[in-house]
mmCIF file of N, CA and C in Angstrom:
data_model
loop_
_atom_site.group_PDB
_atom_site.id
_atom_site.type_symbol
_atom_site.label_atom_id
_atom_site.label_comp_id
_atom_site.label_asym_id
_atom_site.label_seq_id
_atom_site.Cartn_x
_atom_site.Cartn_y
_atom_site.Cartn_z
ATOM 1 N N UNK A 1 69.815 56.538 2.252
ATOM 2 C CA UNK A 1 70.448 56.275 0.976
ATOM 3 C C UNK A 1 70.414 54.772 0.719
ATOM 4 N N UNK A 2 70.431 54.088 -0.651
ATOM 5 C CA UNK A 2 70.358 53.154 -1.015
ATOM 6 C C UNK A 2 71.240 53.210 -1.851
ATOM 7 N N UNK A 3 71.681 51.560 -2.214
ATOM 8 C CA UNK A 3 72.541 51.473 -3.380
ATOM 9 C C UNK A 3 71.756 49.918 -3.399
ATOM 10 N N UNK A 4 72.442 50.011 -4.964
ATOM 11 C CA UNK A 4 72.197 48.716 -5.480
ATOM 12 C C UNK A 4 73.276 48.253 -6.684
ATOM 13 N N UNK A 5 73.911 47.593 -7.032
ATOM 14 C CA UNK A 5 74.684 47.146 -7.822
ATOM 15 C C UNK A 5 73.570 46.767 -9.293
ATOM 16 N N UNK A 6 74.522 46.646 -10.347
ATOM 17 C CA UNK A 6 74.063 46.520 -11.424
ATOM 18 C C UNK A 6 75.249 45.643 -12.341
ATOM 19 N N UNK A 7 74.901 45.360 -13.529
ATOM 20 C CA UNK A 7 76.089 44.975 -14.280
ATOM 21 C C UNK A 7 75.174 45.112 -15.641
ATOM 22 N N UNK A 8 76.575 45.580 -16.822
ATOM 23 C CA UNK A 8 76.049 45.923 -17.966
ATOM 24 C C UNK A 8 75.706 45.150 -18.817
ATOM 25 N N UNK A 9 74.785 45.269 -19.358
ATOM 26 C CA UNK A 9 74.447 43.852 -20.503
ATOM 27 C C UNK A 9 74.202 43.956 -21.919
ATOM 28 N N UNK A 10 73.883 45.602 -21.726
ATOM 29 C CA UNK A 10 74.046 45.190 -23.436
ATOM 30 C C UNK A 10 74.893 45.488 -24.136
ATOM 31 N N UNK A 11 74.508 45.150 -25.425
ATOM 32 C CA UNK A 11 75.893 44.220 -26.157
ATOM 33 C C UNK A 11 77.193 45.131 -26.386
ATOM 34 N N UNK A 12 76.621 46.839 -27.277
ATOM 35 C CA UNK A 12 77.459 47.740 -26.848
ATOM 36 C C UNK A 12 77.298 48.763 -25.712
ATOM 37 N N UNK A 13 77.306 48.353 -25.126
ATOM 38 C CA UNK A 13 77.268 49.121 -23.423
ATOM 39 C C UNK A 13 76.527 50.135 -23.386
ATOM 40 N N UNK A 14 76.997 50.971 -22.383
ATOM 41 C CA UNK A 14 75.762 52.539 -21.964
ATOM 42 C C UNK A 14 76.319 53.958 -23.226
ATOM 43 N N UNK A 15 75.680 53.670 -24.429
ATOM 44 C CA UNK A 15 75.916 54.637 -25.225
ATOM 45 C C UNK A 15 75.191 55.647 -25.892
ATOM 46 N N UNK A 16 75.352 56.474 -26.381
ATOM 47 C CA UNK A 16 74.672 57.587 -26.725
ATOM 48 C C UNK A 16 73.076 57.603 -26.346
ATOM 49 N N UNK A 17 72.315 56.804 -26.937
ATOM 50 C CA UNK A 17 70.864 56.156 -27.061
ATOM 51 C C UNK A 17 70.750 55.572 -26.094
ATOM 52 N N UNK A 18 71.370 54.867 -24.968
ATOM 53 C CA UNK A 18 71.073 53.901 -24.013
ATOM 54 C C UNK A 18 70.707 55.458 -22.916
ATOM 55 N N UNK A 19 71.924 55.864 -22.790
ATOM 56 C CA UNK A 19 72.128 57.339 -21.667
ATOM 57 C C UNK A 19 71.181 58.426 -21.692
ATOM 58 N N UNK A 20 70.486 58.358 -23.078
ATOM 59 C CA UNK A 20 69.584 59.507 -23.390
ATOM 60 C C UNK A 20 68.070 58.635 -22.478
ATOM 61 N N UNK A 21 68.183 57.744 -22.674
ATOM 62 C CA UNK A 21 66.719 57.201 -22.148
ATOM 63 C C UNK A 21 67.034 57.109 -20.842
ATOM 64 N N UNK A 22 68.062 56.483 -19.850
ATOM 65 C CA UNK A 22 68.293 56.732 -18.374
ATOM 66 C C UNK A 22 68.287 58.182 -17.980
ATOM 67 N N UNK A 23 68.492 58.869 -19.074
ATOM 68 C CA UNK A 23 68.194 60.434 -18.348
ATOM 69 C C UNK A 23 67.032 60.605 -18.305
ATOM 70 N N UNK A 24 66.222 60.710 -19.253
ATOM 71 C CA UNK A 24 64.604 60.778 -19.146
ATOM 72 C C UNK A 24 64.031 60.003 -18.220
ATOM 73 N N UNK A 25 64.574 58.785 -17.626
ATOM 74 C CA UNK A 25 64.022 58.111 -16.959
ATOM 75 C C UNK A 25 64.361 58.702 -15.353
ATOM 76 N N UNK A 26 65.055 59.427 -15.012
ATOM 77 C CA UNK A 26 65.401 60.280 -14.025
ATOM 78 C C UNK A 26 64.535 61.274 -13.912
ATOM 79 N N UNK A 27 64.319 61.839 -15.193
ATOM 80 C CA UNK A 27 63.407 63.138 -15.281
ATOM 81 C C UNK A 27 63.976 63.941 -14.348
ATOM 82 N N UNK A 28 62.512 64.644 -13.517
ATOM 83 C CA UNK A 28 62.795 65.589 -12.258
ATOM 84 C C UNK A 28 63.096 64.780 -11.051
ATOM 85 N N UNK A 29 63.443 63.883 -10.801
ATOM 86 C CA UNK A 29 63.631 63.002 -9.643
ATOM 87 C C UNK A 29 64.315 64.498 -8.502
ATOM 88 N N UNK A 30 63.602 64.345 -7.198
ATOM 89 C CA UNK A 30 64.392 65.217 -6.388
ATOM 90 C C UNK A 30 65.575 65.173 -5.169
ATOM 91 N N UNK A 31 65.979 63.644 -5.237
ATOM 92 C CA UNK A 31 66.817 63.302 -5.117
ATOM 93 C C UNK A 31 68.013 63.413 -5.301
ATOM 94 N N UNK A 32 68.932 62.781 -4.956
ATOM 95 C CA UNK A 32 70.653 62.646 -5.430
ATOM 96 C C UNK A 32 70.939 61.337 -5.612
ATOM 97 N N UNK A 33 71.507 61.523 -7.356
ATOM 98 C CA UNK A 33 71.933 59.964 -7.863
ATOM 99 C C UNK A 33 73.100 60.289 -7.809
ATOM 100 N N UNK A 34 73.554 58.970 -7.941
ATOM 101 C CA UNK A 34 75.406 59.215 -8.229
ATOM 102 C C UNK A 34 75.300 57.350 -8.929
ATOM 103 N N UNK A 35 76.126 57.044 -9.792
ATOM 104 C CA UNK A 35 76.513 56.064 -10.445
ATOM 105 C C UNK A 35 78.261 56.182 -10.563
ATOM 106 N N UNK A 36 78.368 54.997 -9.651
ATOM 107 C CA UNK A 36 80.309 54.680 -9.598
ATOM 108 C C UNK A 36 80.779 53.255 -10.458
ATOM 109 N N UNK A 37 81.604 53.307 -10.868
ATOM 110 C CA UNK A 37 82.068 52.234 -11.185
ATOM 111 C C UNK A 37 84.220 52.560 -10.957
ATOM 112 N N UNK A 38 84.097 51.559 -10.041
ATOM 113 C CA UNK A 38 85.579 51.421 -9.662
ATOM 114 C C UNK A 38 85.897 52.691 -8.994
ATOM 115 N N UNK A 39 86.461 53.331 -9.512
ATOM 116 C CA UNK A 39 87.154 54.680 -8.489
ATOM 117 C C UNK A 39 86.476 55.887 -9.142
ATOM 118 N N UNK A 40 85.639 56.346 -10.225
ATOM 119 C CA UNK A 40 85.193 57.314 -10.827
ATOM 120 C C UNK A 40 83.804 57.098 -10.493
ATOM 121 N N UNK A 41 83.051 58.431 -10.304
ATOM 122 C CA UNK A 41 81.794 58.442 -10.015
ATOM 123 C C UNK A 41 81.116 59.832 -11.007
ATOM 124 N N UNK A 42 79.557 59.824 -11.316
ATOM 125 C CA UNK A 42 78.942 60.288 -12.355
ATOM 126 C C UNK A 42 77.871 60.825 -11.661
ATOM 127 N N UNK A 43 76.853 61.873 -11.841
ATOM 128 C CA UNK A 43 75.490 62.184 -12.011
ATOM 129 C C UNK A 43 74.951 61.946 -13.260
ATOM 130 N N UNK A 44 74.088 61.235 -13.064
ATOM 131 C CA UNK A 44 73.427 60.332 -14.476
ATOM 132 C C UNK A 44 72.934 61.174 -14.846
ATOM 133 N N UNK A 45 72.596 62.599 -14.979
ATOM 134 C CA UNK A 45 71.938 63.636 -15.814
ATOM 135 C C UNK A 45 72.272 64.047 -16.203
ATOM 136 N N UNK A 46 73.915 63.363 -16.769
ATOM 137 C CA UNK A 46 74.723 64.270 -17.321
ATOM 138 C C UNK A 46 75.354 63.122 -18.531
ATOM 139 N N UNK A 47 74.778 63.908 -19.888
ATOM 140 C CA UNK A 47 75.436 62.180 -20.420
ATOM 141 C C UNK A 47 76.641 62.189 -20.440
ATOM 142 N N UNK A 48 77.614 63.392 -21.147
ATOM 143 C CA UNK A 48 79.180 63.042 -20.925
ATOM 144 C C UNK A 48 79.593 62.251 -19.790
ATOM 145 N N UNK A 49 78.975 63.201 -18.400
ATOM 146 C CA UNK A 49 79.835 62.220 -17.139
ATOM 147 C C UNK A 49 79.228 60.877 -17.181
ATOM 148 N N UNK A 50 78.576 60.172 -17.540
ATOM 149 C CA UNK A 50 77.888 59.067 -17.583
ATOM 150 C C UNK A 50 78.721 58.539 -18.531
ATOM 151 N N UNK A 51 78.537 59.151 -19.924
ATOM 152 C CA UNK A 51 79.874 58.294 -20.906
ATOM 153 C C UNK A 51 81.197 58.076 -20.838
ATOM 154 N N UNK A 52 81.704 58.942 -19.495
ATOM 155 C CA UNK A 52 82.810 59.466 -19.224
ATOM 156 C C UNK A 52 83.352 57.812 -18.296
ATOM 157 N N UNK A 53 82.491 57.386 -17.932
ATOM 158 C CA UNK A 53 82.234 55.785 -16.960
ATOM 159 C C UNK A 53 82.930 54.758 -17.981
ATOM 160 N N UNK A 54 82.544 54.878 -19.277
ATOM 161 C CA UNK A 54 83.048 53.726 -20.221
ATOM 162 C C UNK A 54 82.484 52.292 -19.591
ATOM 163 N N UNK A 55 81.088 52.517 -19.956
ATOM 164 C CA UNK A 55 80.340 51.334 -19.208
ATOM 165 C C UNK A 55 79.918 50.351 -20.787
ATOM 166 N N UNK A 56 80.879 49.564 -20.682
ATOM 167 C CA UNK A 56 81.492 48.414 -21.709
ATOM 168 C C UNK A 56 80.264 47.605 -20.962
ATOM 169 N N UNK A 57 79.861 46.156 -21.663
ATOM 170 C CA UNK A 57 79.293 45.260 -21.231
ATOM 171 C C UNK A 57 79.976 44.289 -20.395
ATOM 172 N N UNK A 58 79.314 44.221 -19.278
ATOM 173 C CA UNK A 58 80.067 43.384 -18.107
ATOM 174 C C UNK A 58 80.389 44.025 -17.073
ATOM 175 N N UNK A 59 80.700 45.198 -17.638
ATOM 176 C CA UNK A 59 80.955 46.580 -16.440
ATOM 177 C C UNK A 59 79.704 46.634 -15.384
ATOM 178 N N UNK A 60 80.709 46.455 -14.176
ATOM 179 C CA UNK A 60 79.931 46.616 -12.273
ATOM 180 C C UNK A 60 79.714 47.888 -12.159
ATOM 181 N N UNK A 61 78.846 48.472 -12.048
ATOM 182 C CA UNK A 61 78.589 49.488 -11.495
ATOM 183 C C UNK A 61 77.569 49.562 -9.991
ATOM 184 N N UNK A 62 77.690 50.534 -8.870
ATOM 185 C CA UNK A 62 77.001 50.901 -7.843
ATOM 186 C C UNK A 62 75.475 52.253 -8.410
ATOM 187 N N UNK A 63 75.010 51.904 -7.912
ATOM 188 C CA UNK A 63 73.603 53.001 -8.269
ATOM 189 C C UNK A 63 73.451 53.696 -6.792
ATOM 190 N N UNK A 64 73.875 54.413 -6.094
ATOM 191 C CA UNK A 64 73.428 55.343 -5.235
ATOM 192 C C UNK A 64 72.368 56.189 -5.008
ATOM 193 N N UNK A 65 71.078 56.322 -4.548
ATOM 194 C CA UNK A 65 70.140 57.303 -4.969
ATOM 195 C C UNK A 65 69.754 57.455 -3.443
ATOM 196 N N UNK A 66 69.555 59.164 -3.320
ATOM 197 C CA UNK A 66 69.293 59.098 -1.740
ATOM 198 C C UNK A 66 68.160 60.184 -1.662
ATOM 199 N N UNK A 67 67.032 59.895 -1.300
ATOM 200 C CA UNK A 67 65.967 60.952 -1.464
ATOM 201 C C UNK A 67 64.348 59.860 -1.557
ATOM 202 N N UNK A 68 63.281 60.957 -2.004
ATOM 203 C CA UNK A 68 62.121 60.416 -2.294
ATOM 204 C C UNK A 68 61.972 59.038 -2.622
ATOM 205 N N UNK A 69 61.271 58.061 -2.557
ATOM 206 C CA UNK A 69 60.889 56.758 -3.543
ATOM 207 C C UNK A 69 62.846 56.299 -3.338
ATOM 208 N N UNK A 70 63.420 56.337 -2.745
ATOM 209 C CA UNK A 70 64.684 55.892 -3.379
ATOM 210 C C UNK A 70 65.054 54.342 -4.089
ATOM 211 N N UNK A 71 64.192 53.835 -3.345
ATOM 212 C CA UNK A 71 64.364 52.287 -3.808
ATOM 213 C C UNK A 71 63.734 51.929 -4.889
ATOM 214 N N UNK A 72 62.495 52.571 -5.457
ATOM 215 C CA UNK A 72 61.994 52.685 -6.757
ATOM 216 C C UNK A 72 62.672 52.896 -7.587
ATOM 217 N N UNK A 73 63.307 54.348 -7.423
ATOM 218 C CA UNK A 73 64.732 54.736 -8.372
ATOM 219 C C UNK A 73 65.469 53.751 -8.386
ATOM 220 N N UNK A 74 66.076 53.794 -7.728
ATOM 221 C CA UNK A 74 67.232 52.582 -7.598
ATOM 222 C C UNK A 74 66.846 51.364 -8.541
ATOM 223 N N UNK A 75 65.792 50.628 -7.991
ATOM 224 C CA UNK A 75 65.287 49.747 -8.994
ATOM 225 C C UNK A 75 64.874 50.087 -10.631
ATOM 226 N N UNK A 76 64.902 51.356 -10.900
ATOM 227 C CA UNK A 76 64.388 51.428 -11.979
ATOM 228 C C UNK A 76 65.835 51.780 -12.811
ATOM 229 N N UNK A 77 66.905 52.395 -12.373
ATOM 230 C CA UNK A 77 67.769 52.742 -12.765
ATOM 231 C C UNK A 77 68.509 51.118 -12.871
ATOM 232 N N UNK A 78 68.828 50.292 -12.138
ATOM 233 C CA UNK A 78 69.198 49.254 -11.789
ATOM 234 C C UNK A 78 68.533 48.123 -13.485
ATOM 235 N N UNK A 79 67.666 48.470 -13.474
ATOM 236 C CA UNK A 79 66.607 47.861 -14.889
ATOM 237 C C UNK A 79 67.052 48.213 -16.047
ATOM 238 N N UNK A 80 67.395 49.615 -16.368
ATOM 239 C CA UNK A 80 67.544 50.398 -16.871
ATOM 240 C C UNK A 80 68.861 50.207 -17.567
ATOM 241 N N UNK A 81 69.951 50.176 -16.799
ATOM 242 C CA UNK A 81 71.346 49.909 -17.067
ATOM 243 C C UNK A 81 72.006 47.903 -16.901
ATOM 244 N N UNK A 82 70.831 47.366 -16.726
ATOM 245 C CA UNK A 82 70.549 45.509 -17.419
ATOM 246 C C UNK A 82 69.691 45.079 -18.200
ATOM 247 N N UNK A 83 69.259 46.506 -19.122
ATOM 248 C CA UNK A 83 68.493 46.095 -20.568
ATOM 249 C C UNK A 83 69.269 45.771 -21.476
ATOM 250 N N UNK A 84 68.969 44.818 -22.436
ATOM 251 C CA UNK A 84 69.617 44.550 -23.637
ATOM 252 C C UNK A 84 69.095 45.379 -24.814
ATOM 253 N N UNK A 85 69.527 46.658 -25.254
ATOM 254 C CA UNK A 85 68.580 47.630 -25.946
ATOM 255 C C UNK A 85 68.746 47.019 -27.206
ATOM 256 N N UNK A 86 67.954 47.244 -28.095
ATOM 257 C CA UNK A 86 67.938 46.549 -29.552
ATOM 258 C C UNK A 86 67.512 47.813 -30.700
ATOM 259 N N UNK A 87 68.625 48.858 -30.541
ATOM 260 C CA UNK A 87 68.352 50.043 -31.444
ATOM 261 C C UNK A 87 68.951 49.547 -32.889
ATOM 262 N N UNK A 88 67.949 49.899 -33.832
ATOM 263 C CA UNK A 88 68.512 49.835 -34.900
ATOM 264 C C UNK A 88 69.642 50.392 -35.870
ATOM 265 N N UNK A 89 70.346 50.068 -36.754
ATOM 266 C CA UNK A 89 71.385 50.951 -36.823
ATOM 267 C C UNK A 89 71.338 51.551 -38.469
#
């Protein structure tokens, strides 16, 4: 298992549109993710439990991924949740 820390950066945090693309970016991964922040923990394939995090900008989060490629994941998820997304509104 690996972890890697992260912190949130963009401007309005991990929301609707941000969560939909970290899920796809999981795809079929055959692994086990878990994403914690503070005392609550998530499976990122799930957007409620993921929105359920209230990952505001600035928000620490842990990336856990334990399986295949894990450190790839990790890194990509890790990327993923320190993009500054620029969706239009």
């Amino acid at each position: 298992m690996i972890c890697v820390e992260a912190t949130i950066q963009n401007e309005h945090g991990i929301h609707c549109r941000p969560t939909a693309l970290i899920i796809r970016a999981i795809g079929d991964y055959a692994g086990r993710i878990e994403v914690v922040r503070e005392d609550m923990r998530s499976n990122p394939r799930s957007m409620l439990g993921l929105m359920s995090l209230g990952l505001a900008k600035g928000a620490v989060i842990t990336i856990e991924v334990d399986g295949p490629d894990e450190a790839m994941m990790a890194g990509k998820l890790k990327e993923l949740f320190e993009t500054h997304f620029d969706f239009e509104r």
